mmCIF file of N, CA and C in Angstrom:
data_model
loop_
_atom_site.group_PDB
_atom_site.id
_atom_site.type_symbol
_atom_site.label_atom_id
_atom_site.label_comp_id
_atom_site.label_asym_id
_atom_site.label_seq_id
_atom_site.Cartn_x
_atom_site.Cartn_y
_atom_site.Cartn_z
ATOM 1 N N MET A 1 14.737 74.774 -23.231
ATOM 2 C CA MET A 1 15.099 74.216 -24.773
ATOM 3 C C MET A 1 13.640 73.871 -25.205
ATOM 4 N N SER A 2 13.410 74.347 -26.515
ATOM 5 C CA SER A 2 12.275 74.260 -27.479
ATOM 6 C C SER A 2 12.397 73.085 -28.034
ATOM 7 N N ARG A 3 11.340 71.919 -27.866
ATOM 8 C CA ARG A 3 10.881 71.156 -29.067
ATOM 9 C C ARG A 3 10.312 71.159 -29.968
ATOM 10 N N SER A 4 10.425 70.620 -31.154
ATOM 11 C CA SER A 4 9.236 70.629 -32.295
ATOM 12 C C SER A 4 8.611 69.643 -31.915
ATOM 13 N N LYS A 5 7.287 70.167 -32.542
ATOM 14 C CA LYS A 5 6.262 69.431 -32.442
ATOM 15 C C LYS A 5 6.080 68.214 -32.834
ATOM 16 N N LEU A 6 5.733 67.208 -31.931
ATOM 17 C CA LEU A 6 5.582 65.974 -32.575
ATOM 18 C C LEU A 6 4.045 65.689 -33.514
ATOM 19 N N LYS A 7 4.739 64.829 -34.595
ATOM 20 C CA LYS A 7 3.764 64.352 -35.250
ATOM 21 C C LYS A 7 3.297 62.893 -34.826
ATOM 22 N N VAL A 8 1.842 62.759 -34.625
ATOM 23 C CA VAL A 8 1.532 61.581 -34.148
ATOM 24 C C VAL A 8 0.280 61.014 -35.332
ATOM 25 N N TYR A 9 0.709 60.091 -35.824
ATOM 26 C CA TYR A 9 -0.044 59.200 -37.159
ATOM 27 C C TYR A 9 -1.067 58.253 -36.067
ATOM 28 N N GLU A 10 -2.135 58.547 -36.367
ATOM 29 C CA GLU A 10 -3.210 57.608 -35.402
ATOM 30 C C GLU A 10 -4.294 57.318 -36.023
ATOM 31 N N TYR A 11 -5.076 56.249 -35.421
ATOM 32 C CA TYR A 11 -6.663 55.721 -35.723
ATOM 33 C C TYR A 11 -7.473 56.202 -34.706
ATOM 34 N N SER A 12 -8.698 56.912 -34.933
ATOM 35 C CA SER A 12 -9.325 57.057 -33.665
ATOM 36 C C SER A 12 -10.111 55.977 -32.970
ATOM 37 N N GLY A 13 -10.235 54.861 -33.841
ATOM 38 C CA GLY A 13 -10.621 53.468 -33.384
ATOM 39 C C GLY A 13 -9.696 52.374 -32.467
ATOM 40 N N CYS A 14 -8.556 52.920 -32.367
ATOM 41 C CA CYS A 14 -7.225 52.289 -32.004
ATOM 42 C C CYS A 14 -7.020 52.433 -30.423
ATOM 43 N N SER A 15 -7.589 51.673 -29.534
ATOM 44 C CA SER A 15 -7.387 51.958 -28.059
ATOM 45 C C SER A 15 -6.085 52.353 -27.969
ATOM 46 N N THR A 16 -4.952 51.695 -28.454
ATOM 47 C CA THR A 16 -3.819 51.923 -28.272
ATOM 48 C C THR A 16 -3.323 53.422 -28.459
ATOM 49 N N CYS A 17 -3.885 53.801 -29.525
ATOM 50 C CA CYS A 17 -3.591 55.409 -29.869
ATOM 51 C C CYS A 17 -4.183 56.254 -28.758
ATOM 52 N N ARG A 18 -5.088 55.767 -28.676
ATOM 53 C CA ARG A 18 -6.206 56.772 -27.528
ATOM 54 C C ARG A 18 -5.244 56.852 -26.323
ATOM 55 N N ASN A 19 -4.623 55.583 -25.980
ATOM 56 C CA ASN A 19 -3.656 55.807 -24.430
ATOM 57 C C ASN A 19 -2.737 56.621 -24.749
ATOM 58 N N ALA A 20 -2.311 56.508 -26.148
ATOM 59 C CA ALA A 20 -0.986 57.202 -26.285
ATOM 60 C C ALA A 20 -1.391 58.625 -26.314
ATOM 61 N N LEU A 21 -2.057 58.978 -27.235
ATOM 62 C CA LEU A 21 -2.375 60.578 -27.102
ATOM 63 C C LEU A 21 -3.017 61.039 -25.296
ATOM 64 N N LYS A 22 -3.604 60.450 -24.469
ATOM 65 C CA LYS A 22 -3.874 60.680 -23.162
ATOM 66 C C LYS A 22 -2.439 60.633 -22.842
ATOM 67 N N TYR A 23 -1.580 59.753 -22.814
ATOM 68 C CA TYR A 23 -0.324 60.299 -22.241
ATOM 69 C C TYR A 23 0.382 61.288 -22.519
ATOM 70 N N LEU A 24 0.271 61.645 -23.940
ATOM 71 C CA LEU A 24 0.888 63.102 -24.569
ATOM 72 C C LEU A 24 0.173 64.025 -24.012
ATOM 73 N N LYS A 25 -0.818 63.957 -24.122
ATOM 74 C CA LYS A 25 -1.874 65.255 -22.900
ATOM 75 C C LYS A 25 -1.626 65.566 -21.820
ATOM 76 N N SER A 26 -1.400 64.041 -20.898
ATOM 77 C CA SER A 26 -1.196 64.251 -19.670
ATOM 78 C C SER A 26 0.556 64.747 -19.228
ATOM 79 N N LYS A 27 1.456 64.702 -20.354
ATOM 80 C CA LYS A 27 2.667 65.282 -20.165
ATOM 81 C C LYS A 27 2.915 66.755 -20.738
ATOM 82 N N LYS A 28 1.918 67.202 -21.122
ATOM 83 C CA LYS A 28 1.630 68.577 -22.027
ATOM 84 C C LYS A 28 2.559 68.637 -23.016
ATOM 85 N N VAL A 29 2.344 67.639 -23.774
ATOM 86 C CA VAL A 29 3.336 67.532 -24.851
ATOM 87 C C VAL A 29 2.782 68.134 -26.164
ATOM 88 N N GLU A 30 3.118 69.099 -26.997
ATOM 89 C CA GLU A 30 2.587 69.509 -28.021
ATOM 90 C C GLU A 30 2.941 68.547 -29.259
ATOM 91 N N PHE A 31 1.335 68.401 -29.803
ATOM 92 C CA PHE A 31 1.522 67.539 -30.992
ATOM 93 C C PHE A 31 0.396 67.577 -31.883
ATOM 94 N N GLU A 32 0.837 67.246 -33.396
ATOM 95 C CA GLU A 32 0.040 67.191 -34.319
ATOM 96 C C GLU A 32 -0.812 65.935 -34.601
ATOM 97 N N GLN A 33 -1.783 65.680 -34.527
ATOM 98 C CA GLN A 33 -2.667 64.558 -34.758
ATOM 99 C C GLN A 33 -2.937 64.408 -36.175
ATOM 100 N N LEU A 34 -2.521 63.107 -36.663
ATOM 101 C CA LEU A 34 -2.858 62.906 -38.107
ATOM 102 C C LEU A 34 -3.450 61.846 -38.108
ATOM 103 N N PRO A 35 -4.811 61.662 -39.098
ATOM 104 C CA PRO A 35 -5.485 60.197 -39.159
ATOM 105 C C PRO A 35 -4.469 59.043 -40.252
ATOM 106 N N ILE A 36 -4.060 58.248 -39.646
ATOM 107 C CA ILE A 36 -3.254 57.377 -40.077
ATOM 108 C C ILE A 36 -3.809 56.806 -41.698
ATOM 109 N N ARG A 37 -5.386 56.509 -41.658
ATOM 110 C CA ARG A 37 -5.834 55.876 -42.707
ATOM 111 C C ARG A 37 -6.065 56.832 -43.916
ATOM 112 N N GLU A 38 -5.924 58.126 -43.525
ATOM 113 C CA GLU A 38 -6.424 59.324 -44.260
ATOM 114 C C GLU A 38 -5.097 59.954 -45.067
ATOM 115 N N THR A 39 -4.532 59.884 -43.772
ATOM 116 C CA THR A 39 -2.869 60.672 -44.334
ATOM 117 C C THR A 39 -2.010 59.596 -43.596
ATOM 118 N N PRO A 40 -1.514 58.806 -44.314
ATOM 119 C CA PRO A 40 -0.193 57.842 -43.875
ATOM 120 C C PRO A 40 1.044 58.389 -44.185
ATOM 121 N N PRO A 41 1.976 58.039 -43.217
ATOM 122 C CA PRO A 41 3.372 58.565 -43.169
ATOM 123 C C PRO A 41 3.816 58.757 -44.688
ATOM 124 N N SER A 42 4.686 59.655 -44.709
ATOM 125 C CA SER A 42 5.494 59.566 -46.421
ATOM 126 C C SER A 42 6.382 58.499 -46.415
ATOM 127 N N VAL A 43 6.974 58.251 -47.645
ATOM 128 C CA VAL A 43 7.983 57.202 -47.827
ATOM 129 C C VAL A 43 8.991 57.706 -47.304
ATOM 130 N N ALA A 44 9.411 58.929 -47.379
ATOM 131 C CA ALA A 44 10.678 59.789 -46.496
ATOM 132 C C ALA A 44 10.550 59.376 -44.863
ATOM 133 N N GLU A 45 9.501 59.582 -44.443
ATOM 134 C CA GLU A 45 9.632 59.373 -43.008
ATOM 135 C C GLU A 45 9.541 57.827 -42.648
ATOM 136 N N LEU A 46 8.802 57.091 -43.545
ATOM 137 C CA LEU A 46 8.821 55.700 -43.296
ATOM 138 C C LEU A 46 10.648 55.200 -43.497
ATOM 139 N N GLN A 47 11.058 55.668 -44.298
ATOM 140 C CA GLN A 47 12.668 55.208 -44.628
ATOM 141 C C GLN A 47 13.196 55.601 -43.322
ATOM 142 N N LYS A 48 13.021 56.898 -42.964
ATOM 143 C CA LYS A 48 14.220 57.424 -41.570
ATOM 144 C C LYS A 48 13.669 56.423 -40.607
ATOM 145 N N ALA A 49 12.424 56.304 -40.170
ATOM 146 C CA ALA A 49 11.913 55.577 -39.333
ATOM 147 C C ALA A 49 12.508 53.888 -39.156
ATOM 148 N N LYS A 50 12.774 53.370 -40.385
ATOM 149 C CA LYS A 50 13.591 52.093 -40.488
ATOM 150 C C LYS A 50 14.893 52.428 -40.163
ATOM 151 N N GLN A 51 15.435 53.460 -40.534
ATOM 152 C CA GLN A 51 16.870 53.591 -40.085
ATOM 153 C C GLN A 51 17.179 53.626 -38.836
ATOM 154 N N TYR A 52 16.236 54.404 -37.845
ATOM 155 C CA TYR A 52 15.838 54.590 -36.610
ATOM 156 C C TYR A 52 15.668 53.418 -35.827
ATOM 157 N N LEU A 53 14.656 52.930 -36.405
ATOM 158 C CA LEU A 53 14.267 51.255 -35.661
ATOM 159 C C LEU A 53 14.873 50.021 -36.050
ATOM 160 N N GLY A 54 15.595 50.154 -37.143
ATOM 161 C CA GLY A 54 16.231 48.958 -37.386
ATOM 162 C C GLY A 54 16.190 47.850 -38.535
ATOM 163 N N ASP A 55 14.471 47.786 -38.344
ATOM 164 C CA ASP A 55 14.005 46.585 -38.941
ATOM 165 C C ASP A 55 12.895 47.350 -39.920
ATOM 166 N N ILE A 56 12.293 47.103 -40.980
ATOM 167 C CA ILE A 56 11.425 47.301 -41.675
ATOM 168 C C ILE A 56 10.016 46.573 -41.332
ATOM 169 N N LYS A 57 10.112 45.533 -40.687
ATOM 170 C CA LYS A 57 9.124 44.790 -40.023
ATOM 171 C C LYS A 57 8.343 45.379 -39.018
ATOM 172 N N ARG A 58 8.935 46.142 -38.085
ATOM 173 C CA ARG A 58 8.525 47.120 -36.874
ATOM 174 C C ARG A 58 7.430 48.112 -37.617
ATOM 175 N N LEU A 59 7.895 48.442 -38.776
ATOM 176 C CA LEU A 59 6.667 49.340 -39.482
ATOM 177 C C LEU A 59 5.497 48.904 -39.592
ATOM 178 N N PHE A 60 5.424 47.515 -39.503
ATOM 179 C CA PHE A 60 3.718 47.029 -40.004
ATOM 180 C C PHE A 60 3.009 46.934 -38.761
ATOM 181 N N ASN A 61 1.732 46.995 -38.916
ATOM 182 C CA ASN A 61 0.793 46.626 -38.305
ATOM 183 C C ASN A 61 0.362 45.447 -38.140
ATOM 184 N N THR A 62 0.929 44.556 -37.727
ATOM 185 C CA THR A 62 0.953 42.641 -38.170
ATOM 186 C C THR A 62 -0.280 42.194 -37.593
ATOM 187 N N SER A 63 -0.927 42.941 -36.599
ATOM 188 C CA SER A 63 -1.919 42.403 -35.948
ATOM 189 C C SER A 63 -3.509 42.874 -36.574
ATOM 190 N N GLY A 64 -3.119 43.754 -37.738
ATOM 191 C CA GLY A 64 -4.203 44.144 -38.530
ATOM 192 C C GLY A 64 -4.742 43.354 -39.792
ATOM 193 N N LYS A 65 -5.885 43.681 -39.950
ATOM 194 C CA LYS A 65 -6.921 42.879 -41.336
ATOM 195 C C LYS A 65 -6.099 43.198 -42.412
ATOM 196 N N ASP A 66 -5.830 44.374 -42.741
ATOM 197 C CA ASP A 66 -5.096 44.553 -44.044
ATOM 198 C C ASP A 66 -3.691 43.613 -44.466
ATOM 199 N N TYR A 67 -3.008 43.697 -43.300
ATOM 200 C CA TYR A 67 -1.724 42.982 -43.225
ATOM 201 C C TYR A 67 -2.074 41.429 -43.191
ATOM 202 N N ARG A 68 -2.966 40.744 -42.450
ATOM 203 C CA ARG A 68 -3.260 39.285 -42.494
ATOM 204 C C ARG A 68 -4.116 39.209 -43.954
ATOM 205 N N GLU A 69 -5.150 39.860 -44.522
ATOM 206 C CA GLU A 69 -5.683 39.366 -45.485
ATOM 207 C C GLU A 69 -4.712 39.862 -46.918
ATOM 208 N N GLY A 70 -3.763 40.774 -46.584
ATOM 209 C CA GLY A 70 -2.696 40.960 -47.931
ATOM 210 C C GLY A 70 -1.670 39.943 -47.789
ATOM 211 N N ASN A 71 -1.611 38.746 -46.840
ATOM 212 C CA ASN A 71 -0.644 37.863 -46.862
ATOM 213 C C ASN A 71 0.676 38.557 -47.021
ATOM 214 N N TRP A 72 0.957 39.660 -46.151
ATOM 215 C CA TRP A 72 2.188 40.190 -45.902
ATOM 216 C C TRP A 72 3.359 39.593 -45.458
ATOM 217 N N LYS A 73 2.944 38.896 -44.476
ATOM 218 C CA LYS A 73 4.192 38.002 -43.690
ATOM 219 C C LYS A 73 4.722 37.359 -44.935
ATOM 220 N N GLU A 74 4.256 36.833 -45.867
ATOM 221 C CA GLU A 74 4.820 36.093 -47.072
ATOM 222 C C GLU A 74 5.126 37.185 -47.939
ATOM 223 N N LYS A 75 4.532 38.091 -48.343
ATOM 224 C CA LYS A 75 5.404 39.132 -49.137
ATOM 225 C C LYS A 75 6.247 40.119 -48.609
ATOM 226 N N LEU A 76 6.465 39.958 -47.862
ATOM 227 C CA LEU A 76 7.602 40.839 -47.374
ATOM 228 C C LEU A 76 8.986 40.349 -47.996
ATOM 229 N N GLY A 77 9.395 39.248 -47.709
ATOM 230 C CA GLY A 77 10.416 38.582 -48.176
ATOM 231 C C GLY A 77 10.738 38.613 -50.031
ATOM 232 N N LYS A 78 9.648 38.913 -50.563
ATOM 233 C CA LYS A 78 9.808 38.764 -51.830
ATOM 234 C C LYS A 78 9.754 40.539 -52.684
ATOM 235 N N LEU A 79 9.280 41.431 -51.697
ATOM 236 C CA LEU A 79 9.253 42.906 -52.302
ATOM 237 C C LEU A 79 10.540 43.403 -51.714
ATOM 238 N N SER A 80 11.011 44.658 -52.658
ATOM 239 C CA SER A 80 12.047 45.548 -52.485
ATOM 240 C C SER A 80 11.604 46.284 -51.479
ATOM 241 N N GLU A 81 12.837 47.128 -50.642
ATOM 242 C CA GLU A 81 12.152 48.192 -49.824
ATOM 243 C C GLU A 81 11.742 49.290 -50.201
ATOM 244 N N ASP A 82 11.847 49.649 -51.701
ATOM 245 C CA ASP A 82 11.026 50.498 -52.211
ATOM 246 C C ASP A 82 9.572 50.377 -52.620
ATOM 247 N N GLN A 83 9.135 49.050 -52.746
ATOM 248 C CA GLN A 83 7.726 48.561 -53.032
ATOM 249 C C GLN A 83 7.324 48.541 -51.307
ATOM 250 N N ILE A 84 8.232 48.422 -50.484
ATOM 251 C CA ILE A 84 7.391 48.322 -49.125
ATOM 252 C C ILE A 84 7.126 49.533 -48.907
ATOM 253 N N TYR A 85 8.212 50.640 -48.872
ATOM 254 C CA TYR A 85 7.822 51.848 -48.646
ATOM 255 C C TYR A 85 6.382 52.326 -49.495
ATOM 256 N N LYS A 86 6.364 52.067 -50.506
ATOM 257 C CA LYS A 86 5.173 52.691 -51.446
ATOM 258 C C LYS A 86 4.012 52.029 -51.152
ATOM 259 N N GLU A 87 3.863 50.792 -50.542
ATOM 260 C CA GLU A 87 2.498 50.003 -50.275
ATOM 261 C C GLU A 87 2.282 50.787 -48.896
ATOM 262 N N LEU A 88 3.654 50.560 -48.000
ATOM 263 C CA LEU A 88 3.318 51.388 -46.658
ATOM 264 C C LEU A 88 2.734 52.838 -46.646
ATOM 265 N N SER A 89 3.271 53.821 -47.619
ATOM 266 C CA SER A 89 2.841 55.181 -47.662
ATOM 267 C C SER A 89 1.224 55.408 -48.354
ATOM 268 N N ALA A 90 0.812 53.892 -48.875
ATOM 269 C CA ALA A 90 -0.442 54.196 -49.680
ATOM 270 C C ALA A 90 -1.325 53.661 -48.889
ATOM 271 N N ASN A 91 -1.399 52.711 -48.090
ATOM 272 C CA ASN A 91 -2.076 52.426 -47.105
ATOM 273 C C ASN A 91 -1.968 52.274 -45.549
ATOM 274 N N GLY A 92 -2.586 53.454 -44.936
ATOM 275 C CA GLY A 92 -1.926 53.591 -43.877
ATOM 276 C C GLY A 92 -2.588 52.467 -42.604
ATOM 277 N N ASN A 93 -3.411 51.482 -43.305
ATOM 278 C CA ASN A 93 -4.009 50.749 -42.087
ATOM 279 C C ASN A 93 -2.376 49.584 -41.995
ATOM 280 N N LEU A 94 -1.529 49.411 -43.040
ATOM 281 C CA LEU A 94 -0.501 48.582 -42.867
ATOM 282 C C LEU A 94 0.660 49.041 -41.626
ATOM 283 N N VAL A 95 0.394 50.225 -41.611
ATOM 284 C CA VAL A 95 1.314 50.720 -40.588
ATOM 285 C C VAL A 95 1.171 50.615 -39.241
ATOM 286 N N LYS A 96 2.164 50.358 -38.505
ATOM 287 C CA LYS A 96 1.794 50.434 -36.958
ATOM 288 C C LYS A 96 1.727 51.451 -36.232
ATOM 289 N N ARG A 97 0.496 51.516 -35.511
ATOM 290 C CA ARG A 97 0.111 52.860 -34.644
ATOM 291 C C ARG A 97 0.112 52.722 -33.440
ATOM 292 N N PRO A 98 0.258 54.020 -32.620
ATOM 293 C CA PRO A 98 0.573 55.133 -33.110
ATOM 294 C C PRO A 98 2.000 55.080 -34.111
ATOM 295 N N PHE A 99 2.411 56.037 -34.842
ATOM 296 C CA PHE A 99 3.608 56.459 -35.737
ATOM 297 C C PHE A 99 3.773 58.028 -35.280
ATOM 298 N N VAL A 100 4.927 57.859 -34.414
ATOM 299 C CA VAL A 100 5.238 59.071 -33.982
ATOM 300 C C VAL A 100 6.493 59.291 -34.791
ATOM 301 N N VAL A 101 6.533 61.094 -35.088
ATOM 302 C CA VAL A 101 7.655 61.513 -35.879
ATOM 303 C C VAL A 101 8.039 62.593 -34.798
ATOM 304 N N GLY A 102 9.229 62.087 -34.155
ATOM 305 C CA GLY A 102 10.018 63.262 -33.603
ATOM 306 C C GLY A 102 11.087 64.418 -34.277
ATOM 307 N N ASP A 103 12.136 64.781 -33.491
ATOM 308 C CA ASP A 103 13.039 65.502 -34.032
ATOM 309 C C ASP A 103 14.190 64.640 -34.147
ATOM 310 N N GLY A 104 14.219 63.333 -35.421
ATOM 311 C CA GLY A 104 15.556 62.708 -35.433
ATOM 312 C C GLY A 104 14.932 61.324 -34.999
ATOM 313 N N TRP A 105 14.046 61.186 -34.347
ATOM 314 C CA TRP A 105 13.410 59.701 -33.915
ATOM 315 C C TRP A 105 12.146 59.647 -34.121
ATOM 316 N N PHE A 106 11.804 58.277 -33.964
ATOM 317 C CA PHE A 106 10.603 57.494 -34.174
ATOM 318 C C PHE A 106 10.240 56.823 -33.176
ATOM 319 N N LEU A 107 8.690 56.721 -32.818
ATOM 320 C CA LEU A 107 8.222 55.534 -32.047
ATOM 321 C C LEU A 107 7.128 55.071 -32.604
ATOM 322 N N VAL A 108 6.706 53.604 -32.585
ATOM 323 C CA VAL A 108 5.701 53.313 -33.233
ATOM 324 C C VAL A 108 5.185 52.011 -32.013
ATOM 325 N N GLY A 109 3.670 52.287 -32.211
ATOM 326 C CA GLY A 109 2.883 51.460 -30.982
ATOM 327 C C GLY A 109 3.161 52.092 -29.642
ATOM 328 N N PHE A 110 2.793 51.635 -28.530
ATOM 329 C CA PHE A 110 2.568 52.700 -27.208
ATOM 330 C C PHE A 110 3.262 51.813 -26.198
ATOM 331 N N LYS A 111 4.325 52.097 -25.792
ATOM 332 C CA LYS A 111 4.618 51.471 -24.362
ATOM 333 C C LYS A 111 5.074 52.691 -23.527
ATOM 334 N N GLU A 112 4.682 52.924 -22.702
ATOM 335 C CA GLU A 112 4.954 54.016 -21.681
ATOM 336 C C GLU A 112 6.122 54.135 -21.597
ATOM 337 N N GLU A 113 6.890 52.677 -20.687
ATOM 338 C CA GLU A 113 8.105 53.079 -20.601
ATOM 339 C C GLU A 113 9.251 53.669 -21.958
ATOM 340 N N GLU A 114 9.026 53.209 -23.040
ATOM 341 C CA GLU A 114 9.858 53.498 -24.072
ATOM 342 C C GLU A 114 9.483 54.913 -24.503
ATOM 343 N N TRP A 115 8.158 55.600 -24.561
ATOM 344 C CA TRP A 115 7.722 56.839 -24.706
ATOM 345 C C TRP A 115 8.325 57.469 -23.600
ATOM 346 N N GLY A 116 8.602 57.357 -22.429
ATOM 347 C CA GLY A 116 8.944 58.185 -21.255
ATOM 348 C C GLY A 116 10.647 58.540 -21.386
ATOM 349 N N GLU A 117 11.302 57.826 -22.228
ATOM 350 C CA GLU A 117 12.792 57.895 -22.430
ATOM 351 C C GLU A 117 12.693 59.170 -23.442
ATOM 352 N N ARG A 118 11.563 59.545 -24.442
ATOM 353 C CA ARG A 118 11.718 59.832 -25.653
ATOM 354 C C ARG A 118 11.096 61.522 -25.569
ATOM 355 N N VAL A 119 9.681 61.407 -24.946
ATOM 356 C CA VAL A 119 8.692 62.147 -24.947
ATOM 357 C C VAL A 119 9.049 63.085 -23.713
#
């Protein structure tokens, strides 16, 4: 069974991202590594991820400085989904990482047990 290569949006300064990449390499999973700050996920990827994950809030890096300083907890209720997707796709620091795009599925953050079911 052939799998399409995963896209992994990550940040090199993030220990969770480093652990996730180490996990993928240990499983010999092919993936394309993309720097999330310079190359955030597209609006289309974010929309599909939200459909898959169920809640747009799961796409946010809620512990990040940009989220806190941008007062996103309060802003989320005031913006349309389209506005939220545009903001996320323009600022990779707002996106929960690693952000993984599989073939019809998505993962955000790194929980080994969750990843083991998908990867």
